GROMACS .gro file of C-alpha atoms in nm:
model
  385
    1MET     CA    1   8.575   2.615   5.780
    2GLN     CA    2   8.783   2.332   5.880
    3ARG     CA    3   8.507   2.042   5.792
    4ILE     CA    4   8.418   2.201   5.467
    5SER     CA    5   8.772   2.180   5.282
    6PHE     CA    6   8.765   1.833   5.459
    7ASN     CA    7   8.430   1.776   5.276
    8TRP     CA    8   8.569   1.834   4.992
    9LEU     CA    9   8.830   1.647   4.965
   10ALA     CA   10   8.627   1.332   5.054
   11TYR     CA   11   8.414   1.456   4.757
   12ALA     CA   12   8.680   1.485   4.567
   13LEU     CA   13   8.866   1.146   4.679
   14CYS     CA   14   8.493   0.986   4.500
   15PHE     CA   15   8.503   1.124   4.254
   16ILE     CA   16   8.830   1.082   4.127
   17GLY     CA   17   8.861   0.721   4.266
   18TYR     CA   18   8.526   0.678   4.016
   19MET     CA   19   8.656   0.847   3.749
   20THR     CA   20   9.009   0.639   3.755
   21LEU     CA   21   8.839   0.296   3.776
   22MET     CA   22   8.599   0.380   3.482
   23VAL     CA   23   8.775   0.526   3.230
   24SER     CA   24   8.902   0.164   3.100
   25PRO     CA   25   8.605   0.031   2.921
   26PRO     CA   26   8.522   0.319   2.701
   27LEU     CA   27   8.890   0.216   2.551
   28VAL     CA   28   8.896  -0.130   2.483
   29LEU     CA   29   8.846  -0.148   2.081
   30ALA     CA   30   9.195   0.206   2.141
   31ILE     CA   31   9.447  -0.054   2.352
   32SER     CA   32   9.305  -0.393   2.179
   33SER     CA   33   9.365  -0.249   1.811
   34SER     CA   34   9.716  -0.107   1.930
   35LEU     CA   35   9.913  -0.356   2.226
   36ASN     CA   36   9.718  -0.612   1.948
   37LEU     CA   37   9.476  -0.797   2.211
   38SER     CA   38   9.208  -0.970   2.238
   39PRO     CA   39   8.910  -0.781   2.357
   40THR     CA   40   8.855  -1.058   2.593
   41LYS     CA   41   9.294  -1.014   2.781
   42ILE     CA   42   9.144  -0.608   2.764
   43HIS     CA   43   8.810  -0.716   2.987
   44SER     CA   44   9.004  -0.934   3.178
   45GLY     CA   45   9.245  -0.643   3.248
   46ILE     CA   46   8.995  -0.431   3.343
   47GLY     CA   47   8.826  -0.733   3.573
   48LEU     CA   48   9.153  -0.705   3.779
   49ILE     CA   49   9.126  -0.377   3.820
   50PHE     CA   50   8.712  -0.380   3.993
   51LEU     CA   51   8.856  -0.730   4.162
   52LEU     CA   52   9.169  -0.480   4.332
   53PHE     CA   53   8.935  -0.245   4.371
   54SER     CA   54   8.747  -0.430   4.606
   55LEU     CA   55   9.050  -0.638   4.813
   56SER     CA   56   9.215  -0.282   4.862
   57ALA     CA   57   8.894  -0.100   4.937
   58ILE     CA   58   8.891  -0.376   5.256
   59PHE     CA   59   9.265  -0.401   5.307
   60LEU     CA   60   9.390  -0.079   5.269
   61SER     CA   61   9.020   0.087   5.468
   62THR     CA   62   9.126  -0.102   5.752
   63LEU     CA   63   9.480   0.004   5.749
   64SER     CA   64   9.396   0.355   5.776
   65ASP     CA   65   9.208   0.297   6.102
   66ILE     CA   66   9.519   0.132   6.243
   67TRP     CA   67   9.830   0.298   6.130
   68GLY     CA   68   9.589   0.663   6.002
   69VAL     CA   69   9.421   0.776   5.708
   70LYS     CA   70   9.708   1.024   5.610
   71LYS     CA   71  10.005   0.770   5.588
   72ILE     CA   72   9.722   0.443   5.375
   73LEU     CA   73   9.565   0.751   5.150
   74THR     CA   74   9.917   0.863   5.120
   75ILE     CA   75  10.072   0.495   4.992
   76ALA     CA   76   9.668   0.465   4.755
   77GLN     CA   77   9.751   0.732   4.567
   78THR     CA   78  10.086   0.664   4.482
   79THR     CA   79  10.044   0.305   4.341
   80SER     CA   80   9.727   0.427   4.174
   81ILE     CA   81   9.937   0.680   3.977
   82SER     CA   82  10.194   0.497   3.899
   83GLY     CA   83   9.939   0.256   3.811
   84LEU     CA   84   9.792   0.537   3.574
   85ILE     CA   85  10.135   0.595   3.363
   86LEU     CA   86  10.224   0.246   3.379
   87THR     CA   87   9.940   0.142   3.172
   88GLY     CA   88   9.950   0.450   2.954
   89SER     CA   89  10.293   0.336   2.899
   90ALA     CA   90  10.240  -0.045   2.827
   91ASN     CA   91  10.344  -0.237   2.457
   92SER     CA   92  10.244  -0.541   2.577
   93GLU     CA   93  10.008  -0.714   2.758
   94MET     CA   94  10.236  -0.812   3.101
   95THR     CA   95  10.217  -0.398   3.155
   96PHE     CA   96   9.907  -0.312   3.040
   97TYR     CA   97   9.804  -0.569   3.386
   98LEU     CA   98  10.092  -0.462   3.602
   99GLY     CA   99   9.973  -0.114   3.521
  100CYS     CA  100   9.584  -0.249   3.599
  101ILE     CA  101   9.696  -0.377   3.922
  102PHE     CA  102   9.785  -0.101   4.060
  103ILE     CA  103   9.628   0.125   3.975
  104GLY     CA  104   9.291  -0.085   4.154
  105SER     CA  105   9.497  -0.202   4.396
  106GLY     CA  106   9.585   0.218   4.419
  107THR     CA  107   9.253   0.369   4.363
  108GLY     CA  108   9.035   0.084   4.609
  109SER     CA  109   9.078   0.259   4.868
  110TYR     CA  110   8.985   0.640   4.749
  111SER     CA  111   8.602   0.641   4.859
  112ALA     CA  112   8.636   0.447   5.212
  113ILE     CA  113   8.869   0.705   5.263
  114ALA     CA  114   8.702   0.948   5.205
  115ARG     CA  115   8.422   0.800   5.405
  116THR     CA  116   8.585   0.790   5.663
  117ILE     CA  117   8.673   1.159   5.703
  118ILE     CA  118   8.309   1.205   5.659
  119LEU     CA  119   8.195   1.064   5.914
  120ARG     CA  120   8.450   1.156   6.160
  121HIS     CA  121   8.335   1.625   6.116
  122SER     CA  122   7.993   1.563   6.088
  123SER     CA  123   7.788   1.663   6.354
  124ASP     CA  124   7.451   1.415   6.337
  125ASN     CA  125   7.300   1.196   6.181
  126ILE     CA  126   7.094   1.385   5.934
  127GLU     CA  127   7.409   1.635   5.819
  128MET     CA  128   7.533   1.250   5.752
  129LYS     CA  129   7.306   1.158   5.545
  130ASN     CA  130   7.284   1.420   5.318
  131THR     CA  131   7.710   1.490   5.299
  132PHE     CA  132   7.635   1.094   5.184
  133SER     CA  133   7.423   1.211   4.889
  134HIS     CA  134   7.634   1.434   4.766
  135PHE     CA  135   7.893   1.058   4.736
  136SER     CA  136   7.602   0.911   4.524
  137MET     CA  137   7.595   1.225   4.305
  138TYR     CA  138   7.932   1.225   4.295
  139ILE     CA  139   7.952   0.862   4.180
  140ILE     CA  140   7.739   0.868   3.944
  141ILE     CA  141   7.831   1.218   3.743
  142ALA     CA  142   8.279   1.039   3.749
  143PRO     CA  143   8.132   0.762   3.499
  144VAL     CA  144   7.938   0.993   3.270
  145VAL     CA  145   8.244   1.249   3.302
  146ALA     CA  146   8.497   0.947   3.249
  147SER     CA  147   8.391   0.847   2.994
  148TYR     CA  148   8.369   1.157   2.823
  149LEU     CA  149   8.695   1.190   2.913
  150ALA     CA  150   8.853   0.820   2.735
  151ARG     CA  151   8.572   0.936   2.414
  152PHE     CA  152   8.757   1.289   2.343
  153MET     CA  153   9.128   1.092   2.384
  154LEU     CA  154   9.048   0.892   2.106
  155ASN     CA  155   9.052   1.128   1.877
  156PHE     CA  156   9.448   1.183   1.989
  157ASP     CA  157   9.571   0.879   2.165
  158TRP     CA  158   9.402   0.578   2.450
  159ARG     CA  159   9.787   0.667   2.631
  160LEU     CA  160   9.650   1.032   2.692
  161ALA     CA  161   9.324   0.967   2.919
  162TYR     CA  162   9.523   0.737   3.161
  163TYR     CA  163   9.865   1.003   3.129
  164LEU     CA  164   9.581   1.288   3.153
  165MET     CA  165   9.433   1.059   3.548
  166ALA     CA  166   9.786   1.054   3.642
  167CYS     CA  167   9.828   1.430   3.663
  168ILE     CA  168   9.476   1.517   3.848
  169GLU     CA  169   9.514   1.274   4.125
  170THR     CA  170   9.881   1.360   4.167
  171MET     CA  171   9.748   1.728   4.254
  172LEU     CA  172   9.447   1.495   4.374
  173PHE     CA  173   9.758   1.414   4.669
  174ILE     CA  174   9.920   1.788   4.720
  175THR     CA  175   9.601   1.895   4.808
  176ALA     CA  176   9.542   1.550   5.001
  177LEU     CA  177   9.843   1.635   5.220
  178LEU     CA  178   9.802   2.004   5.286
  179ILE     CA  179   9.434   1.990   5.393
  180LEU     CA  180   9.510   1.616   5.630
  181SER     CA  181   9.847   1.774   5.770
  182GLY     CA  182   9.575   2.031   5.916
  183ASP     CA  183   9.342   1.815   5.991
  184LYS     CA  184   9.290   1.951   6.443
  185LYS     CA  185   9.063   1.634   6.540
  186PRO     CA  186   9.307   1.333   6.587
  187GLN     CA  187   9.135   1.016   6.455
  188THR     CA  188   9.099   0.704   6.714
  189LEU     CA  189   9.333   0.473   6.574
  190ILE     CA  190   9.247   0.058   6.683
  191PRO     CA  191   9.426  -0.163   6.742
  192ILE     CA  192   9.590  -0.432   6.524
  193ASN     CA  193   9.389  -0.721   6.775
  194LYS     CA  194   9.086  -0.569   6.781
  195ILE     CA  195   9.116  -0.554   6.341
  196VAL     CA  196   8.863  -0.866   6.335
  197GLN     CA  197   8.689  -0.772   6.669
  198HIS     CA  198   8.494  -0.446   6.489
  199PHE     CA  199   8.460  -0.640   6.192
  200GLN     CA  200   8.209  -0.884   6.378
  201TYR     CA  201   8.054  -0.561   6.457
  202CYS     CA  202   7.984  -0.413   6.133
  203LEU     CA  203   7.913  -0.799   6.039
  204SER     CA  204   7.727  -0.803   6.328
  205GLN     CA  205   7.459  -0.529   6.245
  206LYS     CA  206   7.172  -0.690   6.044
  207GLN     CA  207   7.025  -0.332   5.905
  208PHE     CA  208   7.430  -0.234   5.759
  209VAL     CA  209   7.533  -0.576   5.624
  210LEU     CA  210   7.159  -0.596   5.420
  211ASN     CA  211   7.206  -0.208   5.296
  212CYS     CA  212   7.568  -0.267   5.211
  213LEU     CA  213   7.429  -0.584   4.986
  214ALA     CA  214   7.207  -0.327   4.800
  215ILE     CA  215   7.427  -0.118   4.770
  216GLY     CA  216   7.699  -0.353   4.542
  217ILE     CA  217   7.419  -0.477   4.373
  218SER     CA  218   7.271  -0.171   4.288
  219PHE     CA  219   7.602  -0.014   4.238
  220THR     CA  220   7.715  -0.336   3.996
  221LEU     CA  221   7.344  -0.246   3.758
  222PHE     CA  222   7.393   0.109   3.702
  223MET     CA  223   7.789   0.117   3.703
  224GLN     CA  224   7.889  -0.228   3.512
  225VAL     CA  225   7.620  -0.272   3.326
  226ILE     CA  226   7.414   0.048   3.259
  227LEU     CA  227   7.704   0.270   3.164
  228THR     CA  228   7.909   0.021   3.027
  229ASN     CA  229   7.689  -0.172   2.798
  230ILE     CA  230   7.437   0.145   2.698
  231HIS     CA  231   7.724   0.277   2.379
  232ALA     CA  232   7.685  -0.100   2.234
  233ALA     CA  233   7.340  -0.155   2.290
  234LEU     CA  234   7.217   0.172   2.107
  235SER     CA  235   7.414   0.084   1.831
  236ASP     CA  236   7.248  -0.229   1.787
  237ILE     CA  237   6.964  -0.026   1.675
  238ALA     CA  238   7.042   0.240   1.463
  239LYS     CA  239   7.349   0.423   1.374
  240ILE     CA  240   7.393   0.708   1.623
  241SER     CA  241   7.708   1.008   1.666
  242ASN     CA  242   7.904   1.090   1.906
  243SER     CA  243   7.697   1.418   2.024
  244HIS     CA  244   7.365   1.262   2.054
  245TYR     CA  245   7.545   0.989   2.266
  246ASN     CA  246   7.702   1.252   2.496
  247LEU     CA  247   7.399   1.367   2.604
  248PHE     CA  248   7.196   1.087   2.598
  249LEU     CA  249   7.465   1.012   2.891
  250LEU     CA  250   7.432   1.381   3.027
  251GLY     CA  251   6.996   1.273   3.042
  252ILE     CA  252   7.112   1.032   3.238
  253SER     CA  253   7.288   1.215   3.470
  254ALA     CA  254   7.032   1.466   3.486
  255ILE     CA  255   6.779   1.196   3.636
  256TYR     CA  256   7.016   1.040   3.838
  257ILE     CA  257   7.026   1.339   4.010
  258CYS     CA  258   6.695   1.409   4.070
  259GLY     CA  259   6.648   1.105   4.185
  260ILE     CA  260   6.899   1.165   4.494
  261VAL     CA  261   6.731   1.555   4.505
  262THR     CA  262   6.411   1.367   4.527
  263TYR     CA  263   6.526   1.101   4.843
  264ARG     CA  264   6.638   1.479   4.989
  265HIS     CA  265   6.367   1.601   4.961
  266TYR     CA  266   6.211   1.243   5.149
  267ILE     CA  267   6.479   1.202   5.338
  268HIS     CA  268   6.251   1.190   5.703
  269LEU     CA  269   6.054   0.851   5.526
  270SER     CA  270   6.424   0.702   5.411
  271HIS     CA  271   6.407   0.489   5.743
  272GLN     CA  272   6.006   0.320   5.663
  273PRO     CA  273   6.085  -0.068   5.437
  274TYR     CA  274   5.823   0.037   5.244
  275VAL     CA  275   5.928   0.318   5.047
  276ARG     CA  276   6.227   0.120   4.964
  277ILE     CA  277   5.941  -0.110   4.764
  278ILE     CA  278   5.803   0.125   4.556
  279VAL     CA  279   6.136   0.217   4.454
  280LEU     CA  280   6.213  -0.124   4.346
  281LEU     CA  281   5.873  -0.110   4.159
  282LEU     CA  282   5.932   0.185   3.987
  283LEU     CA  283   6.324   0.013   3.918
  284ILE     CA  284   6.096  -0.346   3.775
  285MET     CA  285   5.946  -0.162   3.555
  286SER     CA  286   6.173   0.009   3.408
  287ILE     CA  287   6.373  -0.287   3.328
  288ALA     CA  288   6.017  -0.434   3.191
  289GLY     CA  289   5.996  -0.176   2.955
  290LEU     CA  290   6.388  -0.251   2.868
  291SER     CA  291   6.339  -0.564   2.789
  292TYR     CA  292   6.102  -0.502   2.463
  293SER     CA  293   6.264  -0.193   2.449
  294HIS     CA  294   6.524  -0.441   2.154
  295HIS     CA  295   6.447  -0.191   1.785
  296ARG     CA  296   6.316   0.092   1.996
  297THR     CA  297   6.570   0.307   2.055
  298LEU     CA  298   6.337   0.542   2.216
  299TYR     CA  299   6.199   0.300   2.443
  300MET     CA  300   6.512   0.175   2.553
  301MET     CA  301   6.598   0.592   2.652
  302LEU     CA  302   6.286   0.609   2.831
  303SER     CA  303   6.356   0.293   3.000
  304ILE     CA  304   6.721   0.321   3.085
  305TYR     CA  305   6.640   0.688   3.246
  306GLY     CA  306   6.364   0.568   3.484
  307MET     CA  307   6.594   0.304   3.645
  308CYS     CA  308   6.834   0.634   3.638
  309PHE     CA  309   6.583   0.801   3.889
  310SER     CA  310   6.495   0.448   4.117
  311LEU     CA  311   6.917   0.434   4.105
  312GLY     CA  312   6.957   0.783   4.211
  313PHE     CA  313   6.682   0.709   4.503
  314PHE     CA  314   6.729   0.392   4.614
  315ILE     CA  315   7.158   0.456   4.657
  316PRO     CA  316   7.182   0.707   4.895
  317LEU     CA  317   6.910   0.565   5.149
  318SER     CA  318   7.077   0.231   5.128
  319THR     CA  319   7.383   0.479   5.192
  320GLY     CA  320   7.245   0.630   5.501
  321ALA     CA  321   7.057   0.416   5.674
  322ALA     CA  322   7.327   0.208   5.676
  323MET     CA  323   7.624   0.439   5.831
  324VAL     CA  324   7.350   0.521   6.061
  325HIS     CA  325   7.388   0.215   6.313
  326ILE     CA  326   7.754   0.206   6.242
  327ARG     CA  327   7.927   0.368   6.565
  328GLN     CA  328   8.301   0.272   6.521
  329ALA     CA  329   8.518   0.101   6.305
  330HIS     CA  330   8.447   0.408   6.068
  331GLY     CA  331   8.709   0.231   5.775
  332ILE     CA  332   8.626  -0.072   5.779
  333ALA     CA  333   8.258  -0.017   5.769
  334SER     CA  334   8.309   0.179   5.422
  335ALA     CA  335   8.547  -0.053   5.299
  336LEU     CA  336   8.300  -0.287   5.303
  337PHE     CA  337   8.088  -0.074   5.173
  338THR     CA  338   8.354  -0.037   4.820
  339PHE     CA  339   8.432  -0.390   4.819
  340ALA     CA  340   8.094  -0.519   4.787
  341PHE     CA  341   8.059  -0.267   4.441
  342ALA     CA  342   8.357  -0.379   4.360
  343SER     CA  343   8.324  -0.730   4.397
  344THR     CA  344   7.966  -0.770   4.256
  345SER     CA  345   8.090  -0.526   3.945
  346SER     CA  346   8.316  -0.810   3.987
  347LEU     CA  347   8.163  -1.045   3.918
  348TYR     CA  348   7.954  -0.937   3.684
  349ALA     CA  349   8.272  -0.831   3.402
  350PHE     CA  350   8.386  -1.247   3.461
  351ILE     CA  351   8.019  -1.330   3.343
  352GLU     CA  352   7.964  -1.105   3.072
  353ALA     CA  353   8.324  -1.152   2.944
  354HIS     CA  354   8.251  -1.519   2.854
  355THR     CA  355   7.873  -1.526   2.784
  356GLN     CA  356   7.802  -1.411   2.416
  357LEU     CA  357   7.479  -1.196   2.501
  358SER     CA  358   7.480  -0.924   2.395
  359SER     CA  359   7.485  -0.566   2.527
  360HIS     CA  360   7.153  -0.587   2.504
  361GLN     CA  361   7.063  -0.904   2.615
  362TYR     CA  362   7.322  -0.871   2.899
  363MET     CA  363   7.126  -0.570   3.035
  364VAL     CA  364   6.848  -0.736   3.054
  365ASN     CA  365   6.912  -1.040   3.187
  366ALA     CA  366   7.123  -0.880   3.456
  367SER     CA  367   6.867  -0.613   3.573
  368ILE     CA  368   6.616  -0.879   3.646
  369THR     CA  369   6.845  -1.030   3.840
  370SER     CA  370   6.984  -0.752   4.001
  371SER     CA  371   6.615  -0.586   4.080
  372LEU     CA  372   6.528  -0.950   4.182
  373LEU     CA  373   6.805  -0.968   4.470
  374LEU     CA  374   6.764  -0.605   4.595
  375LEU     CA  375   6.361  -0.680   4.666
  376ILE     CA  376   6.489  -0.959   4.840
  377ILE     CA  377   6.691  -0.790   5.028
  378SER     CA  378   6.448  -0.496   5.073
  379LEU     CA  379   6.122  -0.763   5.205
  380CYS     CA  380   6.421  -0.881   5.457
  381PHE     CA  381   6.376  -0.517   5.617
  382PHE     CA  382   6.010  -0.583   5.694
  383ILE     CA  383   6.126  -0.940   5.941
  384LYS     CA  384   6.206  -0.784   6.275
  385LYS     CA  385   6.395  -1.044   6.386
   0.00000   0.00000   0.00000
């Protein structure tokens, strides 16, 4: 029974952490108008969230291995809640940027700490893989829910989106304190002078490093490339109502979950390198459809669905395959996952903010680049040494 409560705490940390991360992109134009700042400056603030998200994933998650999950999570959640309130109250460029810094610095460690909780309380590798497949589901549903929430709050005031997320995180904060206070399985802490050794241990595992890179790129492809740009790309083709767009987002979530369910059905084959290649071929075919879908709304939607199904299979496959090889330093290993995603996303966001490409052109170019990188990484699994 206690393991169930820890699992649900981990799921909540992951889900709400990524909701907080992704609540800002739909609000860009409203914030820009309210604060009298250019959209580029607002995008730069969101880029700060991603950058600090990646850095705090490494820093705070590593500290959780030294001083314990409960202490570090308390610091992280307090920082994130403060950032949400500060951003919601922002009346200048400086206060907006400061709020973004606090949000990224606090929220970045949520999913990494959640993974350490799962690893510490899983009974075997199969249970761990199945649990991480739930993580992939929640991580992808969270941005969709965040988009719904943000767009709904635009009917009233964009600031309410941040205040609501602060209330949700406060409830999570109280719940986490209660559950972690009853942890009967003491955490094995790492002496501070052994941290470098444990980083070397994680980075010396070939399978872990390759999967970590794959996760960073594939998560970025879904969250930063697809979800951030799909509304603008569709709007360039034809006027699309909020209700129709919401249905499309619901379809994205459903097809992604279908990918996860398919992965769980074939989980016994997940260690075979050729499975990755098959899934990536489907992803590349979908991206090819996306590249020829300009001015064709239906083709674009079908291509996005194909990409999301592929990623729904590929992401949990890579997550489970990576963590199977980690026997210690779970906090550091989990932090490297989040760092890989957030740092890649911040790089993609920076490139997008400083290019003159349309949303559709950016999606196509970023998707092609990402798929080629994933293919190169996957081919490395066939090399034995």
